[in-house]
Amino acid sequence: MVDPTRTAAWRALRAHHEEVSDLQVRELFSDDPDRAARFSLTLNDLLFDYSKNRVTEQTISLLTELCEECGVRDWIARMFSGEAINETEGRAVLHTALRNRGDRSVTVDGADVMPDVRRVLLQMRDFATSVRDGTWTGHTARAITDVVNIGIGGSDLGPVMVTEALRPYWKQGLRAHFVSNIDGTHLSEVLRQVQPETTLFIIASKTFTTQETLVNARSARRWLVERLGTEDAVAKHFVAVSTNREAVVEFGIDPAQMFEFWDWVGGRYSLWSAVGLCIATIIGMDHFEELLAGAYEVDEHFRTAPLRENIPVIMAALGVWYHNFFGASSHAVLPYDQSLHRFAAYLQQADMESNGKSASRDGAIISEYTTGPVVWGEPGTNAQHAFFQLLHQGTHLIPCDFIVAAQSHNPIPSHQDILVANCIAQAEAMMCGKTADEARRELELSGLSTDQVTALVPHKTFAGNRPSTTLMVEKLTPRALGRLVALYEHKIFVQGVIWNIYSFDQWGVELGKQLAKAMVPELSGSEGEHDGSTRQLIAYYRRHKGSRT
Ligand code: F6P
């Protein structure tokens, strides 16, 4: 266990930061015509351009030394080998086995997990195909037209993000819906759009104990049984994805209609498992396997590439550089692609549930440095008209990732050129900024008086030097998306290693869940012990709740 601040590389990075923090990236480009190529990496059609970051060769060397000293190589090997690196839960971390397209065996406790992985993939293929070709029918023998995934957190965000991103691959006449929130509005709005006879519910829950998912699933079942008039209908309209067979049976789903996964798959890393059943049903199993293949390419790259040429490692290192040395507390992810409109939400769970930790691996409270940043974002160009002002001229330093595909799935004349121009130009503007002299000259040319020019110059000046990384792909295919997601997953892992935290547990979500469970009866009359504010809020709710809650 390595406290990163005690490494030689961390100390060197501190000193180096003093030296380079004023460097202007725009000038680094003028001094080095090869900078773009030297600070870019490629992986098949993916271009990872990190040249607009505030880094020199020395920065990258020191950051990779930090990775070496923190044992990144060793941790990568331990993860892929099936060691129980999720120590606080005593589990291996093997989402990579789910997309292992090679013939390498992967063992957990001495047993190869690959036969089970392949068995469930075949089960998914059979089922998804039968729904898509109409051989799987509902209780009244009608083909399925709507698939409703009921799940939350990792059992929702991955499936919804990928399904939305891959809309061009949807089968015509088959629609996907997602219900996650316990707010009755979410389920009601979906049920309003579907017909019981032609709707399939996939109940996705690793534990099959999650309150929101089970309550939503029970309400959906009641809706179905009331409308089709018999409990027998459940068999043709409900399937489950879980690690918990007993709970699935107790809910009333035949285990033959359960798609299994395993405790070595973390919830937020589970879209590659049977949790992806909804994705596979909507886009087809061949496309789902392309998604896995893209992730596998990244896994192989991550496992074997030298740290200096390893894209997830460089992504992680850049994040640490800004977060721990420049004090950047957040990181913006800006896909210039409408189909990635849930990408930031997905990444928020992947990153913040993984690295939002303040206990180190040896149990000490971390006080010398900070861990996981706030991750946020929205698709461009919309984001430009919302929060880009702050990115360009605000007082916070916020490193950005721009993500864009060269080709659109929906080419309308001129749209893609404008979209891509905006993406590239925003990154350029963030880096170059506009000096006071440039702003002054522009204002003078517009014919304003000297006083007006002087007053406006500070408001029209852009400091620039705002770091960004651009990830470009040829087209957002299932394979390209698989690559993209896997890059971020491994970035998160590397950062957790550097920060000396356990990235694969999530104890911090438990307390609120426990308190909410205990509070439900109090909202209908029973009494509990609380602070004044909590009592006041409960009392207000009781007075105003009405009779149908
Ligand atoms: O909110 C915490 C969490 O445990 C997530 O990590 C997980 O993805 C989500 O709940 C849903 O859990 P499950 O798949 O067991 O229903």
GROMACS .gro file of N, CA and C in nm, residues 3 43 58 81 112 177 203 241 290 358 365 372 387 392 422 434 443 480 530:
model
   57
    3ASP      N    1   0.126   0.529  -0.001
    3ASP     CA    2   0.070   0.664   0.009
    3ASP      C    3   0.135   0.745  -0.104
   43LEU      N    4  -0.566   0.398  -3.107
   43LEU     CA    5  -0.603   0.258  -3.086
   43LEU      C    6  -0.707   0.227  -3.193
   58GLN      N    7   0.853   1.596  -1.961
   58GLN     CA    8   0.893   1.564  -1.823
   58GLN      C    9   0.771   1.536  -1.734
   81SER      N   10  -0.592  -1.116  -1.322
   81SER     CA   11  -0.569  -1.256  -1.282
   81SER      C   12  -0.679  -1.310  -1.192
  112ASP      N   13  -1.201  -2.187  -1.365
  112ASP     CA   14  -1.210  -2.101  -1.484
  112ASP      C   15  -1.354  -2.051  -1.497
  177HIS      N   16  -3.743   0.083  -2.297
  177HIS     CA   17  -3.782   0.180  -2.194
  177HIS      C   18  -3.705   0.144  -2.068
  203ILE      N   19  -3.615  -0.754  -1.521
  203ILE     CA   20  -3.586  -0.702  -1.387
  203ILE      C   21  -3.436  -0.727  -1.362
  241VAL      N   22  -3.244  -1.067  -1.429
  241VAL     CA   23  -3.098  -1.070  -1.443
  241VAL      C   24  -3.043  -1.048  -1.303
  290GLU      N   25  -2.013  -0.707  -3.054
  290GLU     CA   26  -1.920  -0.606  -3.107
  290GLU      C   27  -1.880  -0.508  -2.996
  358SER      N   28  -1.273   0.830   0.119
  358SER     CA   29  -1.176   0.905   0.199
  358SER      C   30  -1.098   0.816   0.295
  365ILE      N   31  -0.765   0.770   0.745
  365ILE     CA   32  -0.842   0.873   0.676
  365ILE      C   33  -0.744   0.959   0.596
  372GLY      N   34  -1.127   1.123  -0.580
  372GLY     CA   35  -1.219   1.142  -0.692
  372GLY      C   36  -1.280   1.281  -0.713
  387PHE      N   37  -2.319   2.605  -1.988
  387PHE     CA   38  -2.216   2.629  -1.885
  387PHE      C   39  -2.076   2.659  -1.941
  392HIS      N   40  -1.480   2.877  -1.992
  392HIS     CA   41  -1.388   2.969  -2.060
  392HIS      C   42  -1.337   3.082  -1.970
  422ASN      N   43  -1.754   2.295  -3.410
  422ASN     CA   44  -1.775   2.349  -3.276
  422ASN      C   45  -1.692   2.276  -3.173
  434LYS      N   46  -0.791   3.451  -2.553
  434LYS     CA   47  -0.775   3.575  -2.630
  434LYS      C   48  -0.707   3.675  -2.537
  443LEU      N   49  -1.184   4.527  -3.057
  443LEU     CA   50  -1.281   4.630  -3.017
  443LEU      C   51  -1.254   4.762  -3.090
  480ALA      N   52  -1.681   0.089  -3.128
  480ALA     CA   53  -1.620   0.215  -3.083
  480ALA      C   54  -1.670   0.253  -2.944
  530HIS      N   55  -3.524   1.162   1.603
  530HIS     CA   56  -3.457   1.239   1.498
  530HIS      C   57  -3.421   1.378   1.549
   0.00000   0.00000   0.00000
